Amino acid sequence: MPELAPTLAVIGGGQLARMMAQPAIALGLPLRLLAEAEGVSAAQVIPDHLVGDYTDLETLRKVTDGCAVVTFDHEHVPTDHLHALEDSGVAVRPGPEALVHAQDKGVMRERLAGLGVPCPRNAIVTTVAEVEAFGFPCVLKTTRGGYDGKGVWFVRSADDCGDAFATAAASGVRILAEELVDFRRELSALVARSPSGQAAAYPVVASTQTDGICREVVAPAPDLSPELAGQAQEIALRVAGALGVTGILAVEMFETNDGRVLVNELAMRPHNTGHWTQDGAVTSQFENHLRAVMDLPLGSPAPRARWTVMVNILGGPDASVGRLYDGFPHALARDPHLRVHLYGKELRPGRKVGHVNAYGDDLEDCLERARHAAAWFAGDLGNESE
């Protein structure tokens, strides 16, 4: 039997881990997965998997036993456990000193301020009176655990603050208050960085968020000045270097109406705003994440087409009706150039169950094709006759 490459452990069985599997096959890189349950998205395509709790240190030791490196589908593994894995000789990438900035928004804000990175005005608050002193309207966020709009409250008066502080009391997390930014749109600057310090920056993209969930991404961001695009990429590369990030770093930003960029959040893993790279870039974010954490030379982040549009497939109100697979005959016959990525997840209203990528020279055409296909798979166009 030929000698295999070093095994990479991946913690978390979601779609991000699932989409690491294909470039891992091409690289000849064995993956070992820690999944939350049998049959979850990544466990369907990674045969070498263990089902267990990522908050249990012994489970983490078991899944990483014999692995050269461990990386993540999410940022929620306890920091102390990551230090323990490092102490046992496993290369944790990104490491706990970096990852804490994606785990804890309060820590992130303090560190970014120290780096001089432009951010919304913010403060840790412990009482409603402190929120009033900070100023309404504002945004309240749990410092840990929030995602896809969870753990985020838009508050305009003291009466709106109850749910945030009740959540904080129940979970033992802090509350971060941030100014309500007057922004034109949301941007994302995605970079890859290896332990040796090599870095690659993808084109800055524009994303559309609804109820805290990413709906679609346009790459590159239309009508973004070269100066502002360069500033966004410089910020992402500077943050990656200063924090010692290994792998993919997504820096979500606001483009303000007065022509600035402000950092909103960080993610140290492949990110929804980078899914367009699977079909629209020379090297996808998933392949570059694997290359980076294994300290291999990074691939080119250059776009393959003038425009690429990614639209998420979300379960609609009638999500229990039909199967996603039934959307293929219509979608693929209508658009042979369309690229569809399904996650093997059960349909539920509002749940991300896949995405579609459309690319080409005409942005409006790409938007129409991607939106139509995503709506068809979600069942929103199921009664059309076309």
Short mmCIF file of C-alpha atoms in Angstrom, two decimals:
data_model
loop_
_atom_site.label_atom_id
_atom_site.label_comp_id
_atom_site.label_asym_id
_atom_site.label_seq_id
_atom_site.Cartn_x
_atom_site.Cartn_y
_atom_site.Cartn_z
CA MET A 1 0.00 0.00 0.00
CA PRO A 2 1.44 3.42 -0.93
CA GLU A 3 2.43 5.75 1.89
CA LEU A 4 -0.38 8.22 2.59
CA ALA A 5 -0.07 11.92 3.28
CA PRO A 6 -0.40 13.13 6.89
CA THR A 7 -3.97 12.85 8.18
CA LEU A 8 -5.88 16.07 8.85
CA ALA A 9 -8.51 16.05 11.61
CA VAL A 10 -11.56 18.26 11.08
CA ILE A 11 -13.78 19.18 14.03
CA GLY A 12 -17.43 19.72 13.11
CA GLY A 13 -19.64 17.88 10.66
CA GLY A 14 -21.34 20.73 8.80
CA GLN A 15 -21.26 21.73 5.16
CA LEU A 16 -17.91 23.52 5.46
CA ALA A 17 -16.21 20.26 6.43
CA ARG A 18 -18.17 18.49 3.70
CA MET A 19 -16.84 20.89 1.08
CA MET A 20 -13.26 20.32 2.25
CA ALA A 21 -13.57 16.67 1.19
CA GLN A 22 -13.39 17.20 -2.58
CA PRO A 23 -10.13 19.22 -2.64
CA ALA A 24 -8.72 16.82 -0.02
CA ILE A 25 -9.29 13.96 -2.47
CA ALA A 26 -7.50 15.87 -5.22
CA LEU A 27 -4.59 16.61 -2.89
CA GLY A 28 -4.43 13.01 -1.68
CA LEU A 29 -4.97 14.27 1.86
CA PRO A 30 -6.77 11.89 4.27
CA LEU A 31 -9.41 13.52 6.47
CA ARG A 32 -10.69 12.32 9.83
CA LEU A 33 -13.89 13.94 11.05
CA LEU A 34 -15.45 14.57 14.43
CA ALA A 35 -19.18 14.75 13.70
CA GLU A 36 -21.99 15.76 16.05
CA ALA A 37 -24.20 12.87 14.94
CA GLU A 38 -24.39 10.08 12.39
CA GLY A 39 -25.54 11.21 8.98
CA VAL A 40 -24.68 14.90 9.34
CA SER A 41 -23.51 16.74 6.23
CA ALA A 42 -19.77 15.98 6.31
CA ALA A 43 -20.15 12.47 7.74
CA GLN A 44 -21.96 11.49 4.53
CA VAL A 45 -18.80 12.01 2.47
CA ILE A 46 -15.90 11.45 4.92
CA PRO A 47 -15.82 7.74 5.79
CA ASP A 48 -13.21 8.10 8.55
CA HIS A 49 -15.36 9.80 11.15
CA LEU A 50 -16.13 9.63 14.82
CA VAL A 51 -19.36 10.79 16.42
CA GLY A 52 -18.86 12.72 19.62
CA ASP A 53 -18.96 15.96 21.59
CA TYR A 54 -16.42 18.62 20.58
CA THR A 55 -16.55 20.06 24.11
CA ASP A 56 -15.14 16.79 25.55
CA LEU A 57 -11.34 16.79 25.64
CA GLU A 58 -10.96 13.00 25.55
CA THR A 59 -13.11 12.86 22.42
CA LEU A 60 -10.89 15.50 20.83
CA ARG A 61 -7.80 13.50 21.79
CA LYS A 62 -9.29 10.38 20.25
CA VAL A 63 -10.14 11.97 16.91
CA THR A 64 -6.76 13.71 16.64
CA ASP A 65 -4.71 10.67 17.66
CA GLY A 66 -2.14 10.09 14.94
CA CYS A 67 -3.12 13.25 13.05
CA ALA A 68 -0.53 15.82 12.13
CA VAL A 69 -2.91 18.77 12.14
CA VAL A 70 -6.42 19.64 13.34
CA THR A 71 -8.67 22.29 11.83
CA PHE A 72 -12.32 23.31 12.21
CA ASP A 73 -15.73 23.56 10.62
CA HIS A 74 -16.75 26.04 13.38
CA GLU A 75 -15.13 28.17 16.09
CA HIS A 76 -16.79 26.71 19.19
CA VAL A 77 -14.20 24.25 20.55
CA PRO A 78 -13.22 25.39 24.08
CA THR A 79 -9.96 27.35 24.11
CA ASP A 80 -8.50 25.31 26.99
CA HIS A 81 -9.01 22.11 24.99
CA LEU A 82 -7.14 23.58 22.04
CA HIS A 83 -4.19 24.43 24.28
CA ALA A 84 -4.25 20.86 25.62
CA LEU A 85 -4.13 19.46 22.07
CA GLU A 86 -1.19 21.71 21.27
CA ASP A 87 0.60 20.55 24.42
CA SER A 88 0.17 16.95 23.24
CA GLY A 89 1.92 17.72 19.96
CA VAL A 90 -1.02 18.28 17.57
CA ALA A 91 -0.70 21.33 15.31
CA VAL A 92 -3.92 23.31 15.93
CA ARG A 93 -4.69 25.51 12.91
CA PRO A 94 -5.85 28.14 13.44
CA GLY A 95 -4.33 28.08 16.92
CA PRO A 96 -6.17 28.96 20.12
CA GLU A 97 -4.47 32.35 20.46
CA ALA A 98 -5.87 33.33 17.05
CA LEU A 99 -9.20 31.50 17.24
CA VAL A 100 -10.31 33.24 20.43
CA HIS A 101 -10.76 36.41 18.37
CA ALA A 102 -13.42 34.64 16.30
CA GLN A 103 -14.94 32.98 19.39
CA ASP A 104 -15.32 36.10 21.52
CA LYS A 105 -16.47 39.38 19.98
CA GLY A 106 -15.36 41.34 23.03
CA VAL A 107 -11.80 40.02 22.74
CA MET A 108 -11.91 40.70 18.99
CA ARG A 109 -12.98 44.33 19.43
CA GLU A 110 -10.27 45.01 22.00
CA ARG A 111 -7.55 43.49 19.81
CA LEU A 112 -8.68 45.22 16.62
CA ALA A 113 -8.73 48.55 18.46
CA GLY A 114 -5.14 47.91 19.53
CA LEU A 115 -4.21 47.31 15.89
CA GLY A 116 -5.86 50.52 14.76
CA VAL A 117 -8.37 48.64 12.60
CA PRO A 118 -11.50 50.71 11.84
CA CYS A 119 -14.53 49.29 13.68
CA PRO A 120 -17.98 50.50 14.75
CA ARG A 121 -18.06 52.29 18.11
CA ASN A 122 -18.55 49.59 20.75
CA ALA A 123 -18.51 48.80 24.46
CA ILE A 124 -19.14 45.89 26.81
CA VAL A 125 -22.37 46.57 28.74
CA THR A 126 -23.67 44.86 31.87
CA THR A 127 -26.88 46.79 32.56
CA VAL A 128 -29.65 48.54 30.67
CA ALA A 129 -28.40 51.81 32.16
CA GLU A 130 -25.05 51.23 30.45
CA VAL A 131 -26.83 50.65 27.15
CA GLU A 132 -28.70 53.93 27.66
CA ALA A 133 -25.38 55.67 28.33
CA PHE A 134 -23.93 54.08 25.18
CA GLY A 135 -26.85 55.47 23.18
CA PHE A 136 -29.93 54.27 21.30
CA PRO A 137 -30.46 52.95 18.71
CA CYS A 138 -27.72 50.34 18.83
CA VAL A 139 -26.99 46.65 18.33
CA LEU A 140 -26.54 44.23 21.23
CA LYS A 141 -24.60 41.01 20.62
CA THR A 142 -23.62 38.08 22.78
CA THR A 143 -19.83 37.96 22.81
CA ARG A 144 -19.87 34.20 22.27
CA GLY A 145 -22.06 31.69 20.48
CA GLY A 146 -24.03 33.84 18.05
CA TYR A 147 -24.31 33.09 14.30
CA ASP A 148 -26.72 33.66 11.41
CA GLY A 149 -28.50 36.43 13.32
CA LYS A 150 -28.78 34.48 16.58
CA GLY A 151 -27.54 36.33 19.64
CA VAL A 152 -28.09 39.74 17.98
CA TRP A 153 -30.71 42.34 18.94
CA PHE A 154 -31.45 45.73 17.40
CA VAL A 155 -32.61 47.91 20.27
CA ARG A 156 -34.14 51.38 20.21
CA SER A 157 -35.15 51.79 23.85
CA ALA A 158 -34.58 50.31 27.30
CA ASP A 159 -37.69 48.16 26.81
CA ASP A 160 -35.98 46.32 23.94
CA CYS A 161 -32.99 45.13 26.00
CA GLY A 162 -34.61 42.43 28.15
CA ASP A 163 -34.07 39.47 25.84
CA ALA A 164 -30.37 40.22 25.39
CA PHE A 165 -29.61 40.40 29.10
CA ALA A 166 -31.79 37.36 29.84
CA THR A 167 -29.80 35.39 27.26
CA ALA A 168 -26.53 36.61 28.77
CA ALA A 169 -27.60 35.63 32.27
CA ALA A 170 -28.70 32.17 31.15
CA SER A 171 -25.56 31.42 29.13
CA GLY A 172 -22.92 33.24 31.17
CA VAL A 173 -21.71 35.36 28.25
CA ARG A 174 -21.13 39.09 28.05
CA ILE A 175 -23.09 41.61 25.98
CA LEU A 176 -21.41 43.87 23.46
CA ALA A 177 -23.10 47.11 22.38
CA GLU A 178 -22.25 48.48 18.94
CA GLU A 179 -23.35 51.57 17.10
CA LEU A 180 -26.00 51.13 14.43
CA VAL A 181 -23.85 51.79 11.37
CA ASP A 182 -25.28 53.78 8.48
CA PHE A 183 -23.92 51.54 5.73
CA ARG A 184 -24.34 51.22 2.00
CA ARG A 185 -23.76 47.46 1.90
CA GLU A 186 -21.82 44.60 3.47
CA LEU A 187 -18.48 43.48 2.10
CA SER A 188 -16.25 40.50 2.81
CA ALA A 189 -12.48 40.32 2.42
CA LEU A 190 -11.24 36.73 2.34
CA VAL A 191 -7.59 35.79 2.75
CA ALA A 192 -5.62 32.58 3.22
CA ARG A 193 -2.46 32.44 5.36
CA SER A 194 -0.03 29.58 6.00
CA PRO A 195 2.17 28.98 9.08
CA SER A 196 5.20 30.04 7.07
CA GLY A 197 3.55 33.43 6.50
CA GLN A 198 2.54 33.11 2.84
CA ALA A 199 -0.77 34.85 2.22
CA ALA A 200 -3.25 35.20 -0.64
CA ALA A 201 -6.15 37.65 -0.92
CA TYR A 202 -9.35 36.98 -2.86
CA PRO A 203 -11.31 39.76 -4.56
CA VAL A 204 -13.50 41.70 -2.11
CA VAL A 205 -17.15 40.65 -2.48
CA ALA A 206 -20.52 42.18 -1.69
CA SER A 207 -23.00 40.15 0.33
CA THR A 208 -26.72 40.52 0.92
CA GLN A 209 -27.96 39.57 4.39
CA THR A 210 -31.59 39.07 5.41
CA ASP A 211 -32.51 38.41 9.05
CA GLY A 212 -28.84 37.80 9.75
CA ILE A 213 -28.53 35.10 7.07
CA CYS A 214 -26.38 35.47 3.98
CA ARG A 215 -28.64 35.28 0.93
CA GLU A 216 -26.30 36.05 -1.95
CA VAL A 217 -22.75 37.12 -2.80
CA VAL A 218 -21.41 38.97 -5.83
CA ALA A 219 -17.72 38.63 -6.70
CA PRO A 220 -16.15 41.08 -7.10
CA ALA A 221 -18.21 43.74 -5.30
CA PRO A 222 -19.77 45.89 -8.04
CA ASP A 223 -18.74 49.55 -8.22
CA LEU A 224 -16.20 49.23 -5.41
CA SER A 225 -13.39 51.70 -5.90
CA PRO A 226 -9.90 50.18 -6.28
CA GLU A 227 -8.80 52.28 -3.29
CA LEU A 228 -11.49 50.92 -0.96
CA ALA A 229 -11.01 47.36 -2.26
CA GLY A 230 -7.29 47.65 -1.59
CA GLN A 231 -7.95 49.03 1.89
CA ALA A 232 -10.28 46.11 2.70
CA GLN A 233 -7.71 43.56 1.51
CA GLU A 234 -4.92 45.31 3.42
CA ILE A 235 -6.99 45.20 6.63
CA ALA A 236 -7.70 41.47 6.18
CA LEU A 237 -4.03 40.66 5.51
CA ARG A 238 -2.90 42.80 8.46
CA VAL A 239 -5.37 41.15 10.83
CA ALA A 240 -4.37 37.67 9.63
CA GLY A 241 -0.71 38.41 10.23
CA ALA A 242 -1.12 40.18 13.56
CA LEU A 243 -3.38 37.47 15.00
CA GLY A 244 -1.31 34.62 13.59
CA VAL A 245 -4.21 33.13 11.64
CA THR A 246 -3.57 29.87 9.79
CA GLY A 247 -6.08 28.93 7.11
CA ILE A 248 -8.91 31.05 5.74
CA LEU A 249 -9.83 34.33 7.42
CA ALA A 250 -13.06 36.06 6.40
CA VAL A 251 -13.31 39.69 7.49
CA GLU A 252 -16.90 40.88 7.21
CA MET A 253 -17.14 44.64 6.78
CA PHE A 254 -19.56 47.51 6.38
CA GLU A 255 -19.06 49.93 3.51
CA THR A 256 -20.40 53.15 4.98
CA ASN A 257 -22.34 55.74 3.05
CA ASP A 258 -19.48 58.19 3.56
CA GLY A 259 -16.94 55.90 1.85
CA ARG A 260 -15.24 54.02 4.70
CA VAL A 261 -14.96 50.35 5.63
CA LEU A 262 -15.58 49.18 9.20
CA VAL A 263 -14.86 45.64 10.39
CA ASN A 264 -17.99 43.83 11.57
CA GLU A 265 -16.93 40.26 12.38
CA LEU A 266 -14.15 37.70 11.84
CA ALA A 267 -14.40 34.03 10.86
CA MET A 268 -11.32 31.78 10.88
CA ARG A 269 -12.52 29.01 8.60
CA PRO A 270 -14.04 28.74 5.13
CA HIS A 271 -16.97 31.15 5.00
CA ASN A 272 -20.32 31.51 3.25
CA THR A 273 -19.07 34.64 1.47
CA GLY A 274 -16.31 32.53 -0.08
CA HIS A 275 -18.48 29.77 -1.57
CA TRP A 276 -18.31 31.51 -4.95
CA THR A 277 -14.63 30.51 -5.14
CA GLN A 278 -15.54 26.85 -5.75
CA ASP A 279 -16.39 27.70 -9.34
CA GLY A 280 -15.30 31.31 -9.76
CA ALA A 281 -11.66 31.28 -8.58
CA VAL A 282 -8.55 29.43 -9.73
CA THR A 283 -8.23 27.93 -6.22
CA SER A 284 -11.28 27.58 -3.98
CA GLN A 285 -11.30 28.75 -0.39
CA PHE A 286 -11.63 25.11 0.68
CA GLU A 287 -8.50 24.01 -1.17
CA ASN A 288 -6.54 27.01 0.05
CA HIS A 289 -7.67 26.34 3.61
CA LEU A 290 -6.31 22.80 3.34
CA ARG A 291 -3.11 23.99 1.70
CA ALA A 292 -2.64 26.64 4.39
CA VAL A 293 -3.20 24.43 7.44
CA MET A 294 -0.87 21.78 5.96
CA ASP A 295 1.68 24.53 5.16
CA LEU A 296 1.63 23.79 1.43
CA PRO A 297 2.17 26.57 -1.13
CA LEU A 298 -1.08 28.49 -1.61
CA GLY A 299 -3.01 28.47 -4.87
CA SER A 300 -3.98 31.50 -6.91
CA PRO A 301 -7.06 33.38 -5.64
CA ALA A 302 -7.61 35.01 -9.04
CA PRO A 303 -11.15 34.95 -10.48
CA ARG A 304 -11.89 32.72 -13.48
CA ALA A 305 -14.69 34.91 -14.82
CA ARG A 306 -15.61 38.60 -14.81
CA TRP A 307 -18.49 37.93 -12.39
CA THR A 308 -19.52 35.09 -10.11
CA VAL A 309 -22.78 35.11 -8.16
CA MET A 310 -23.50 32.76 -5.25
CA VAL A 311 -27.07 32.39 -3.97
CA ASN A 312 -27.90 30.25 -0.96
CA ILE A 313 -30.67 27.67 -1.18
CA LEU A 314 -32.83 28.15 1.91
CA GLY A 315 -35.76 26.01 2.97
CA GLY A 316 -39.02 27.87 2.30
CA PRO A 317 -42.39 27.80 4.07
CA ASP A 318 -43.22 24.51 2.34
CA ALA A 319 -39.77 23.05 3.03
CA SER A 320 -41.18 19.67 4.00
CA VAL A 321 -42.64 19.19 0.52
CA GLY A 322 -40.51 17.46 -2.11
CA ARG A 323 -36.79 16.75 -2.26
CA LEU A 324 -33.93 19.01 -3.23
CA TYR A 325 -32.68 16.46 -5.73
CA ASP A 326 -35.91 16.88 -7.68
CA GLY A 327 -34.75 20.37 -8.67
CA PHE A 328 -31.88 19.12 -10.81
CA PRO A 329 -33.76 18.24 -14.04
CA HIS A 330 -35.21 21.73 -14.38
CA ALA A 331 -32.24 23.75 -13.10
CA LEU A 332 -29.54 21.94 -15.05
CA ALA A 333 -31.54 21.72 -18.28
CA ARG A 334 -32.33 25.43 -18.11
CA ASP A 335 -28.71 26.41 -17.41
CA PRO A 336 -25.96 23.93 -18.35
CA HIS A 337 -23.31 26.32 -16.96
CA LEU A 338 -24.88 26.46 -13.50
CA ARG A 339 -23.01 24.89 -10.58
CA VAL A 340 -25.10 23.43 -7.76
CA HIS A 341 -23.76 22.41 -4.34
CA LEU A 342 -26.10 20.56 -1.97
CA TYR A 343 -25.25 19.82 1.66
CA GLY A 344 -27.16 16.59 2.31
CA LYS A 345 -29.33 18.34 4.89
CA GLU A 346 -33.00 17.88 5.66
CA LEU A 347 -35.15 20.73 4.42
CA ARG A 348 -36.39 23.09 7.11
CA PRO A 349 -37.75 26.63 6.72
CA GLY A 350 -34.89 29.13 6.62
CA ARG A 351 -32.15 26.48 6.80
CA LYS A 352 -29.15 26.67 4.46
CA VAL A 353 -29.27 23.44 2.50
CA GLY A 354 -27.13 24.31 -0.51
CA HIS A 355 -26.02 27.05 -2.85
CA VAL A 356 -25.72 27.74 -6.56
CA ASN A 357 -22.96 29.54 -8.43
CA ALA A 358 -23.39 31.27 -11.78
CA TYR A 359 -20.54 32.98 -13.60
CA GLY A 360 -20.06 34.97 -16.78
CA ASP A 361 -19.44 38.40 -18.30
CA ASP A 362 -22.91 39.87 -17.61
CA LEU A 363 -23.71 40.53 -13.95
CA GLU A 364 -27.48 40.85 -14.37
CA ASP A 365 -27.57 37.57 -16.27
CA CYS A 366 -25.57 35.82 -13.52
CA LEU A 367 -27.89 37.22 -10.84
CA GLU A 368 -31.02 36.08 -12.66
CA ARG A 369 -29.69 32.58 -13.31
CA ALA A 370 -28.49 32.03 -9.76
CA ARG A 371 -31.60 33.46 -8.12
CA HIS A 372 -33.93 31.44 -10.32
CA ALA A 373 -32.13 28.18 -9.64
CA ALA A 374 -31.94 28.75 -5.88
CA ALA A 375 -35.64 29.59 -5.73
CA TRP A 376 -36.51 26.52 -7.79
CA PHE A 377 -34.58 24.18 -5.50
CA ALA A 378 -36.20 25.80 -2.46
CA GLY A 379 -39.64 25.22 -3.95
CA ASP A 380 -40.51 28.88 -4.41
CA LEU A 381 -40.94 28.43 -8.17
CA GLY A 382 -42.30 24.90 -8.07
CA ASN A 383 -45.59 25.90 -9.67
CA GLU A 384 -44.03 27.66 -12.64
CA SER A 385 -44.51 26.14 -16.07
CA GLU A 386 -41.27 26.66 -17.94
#
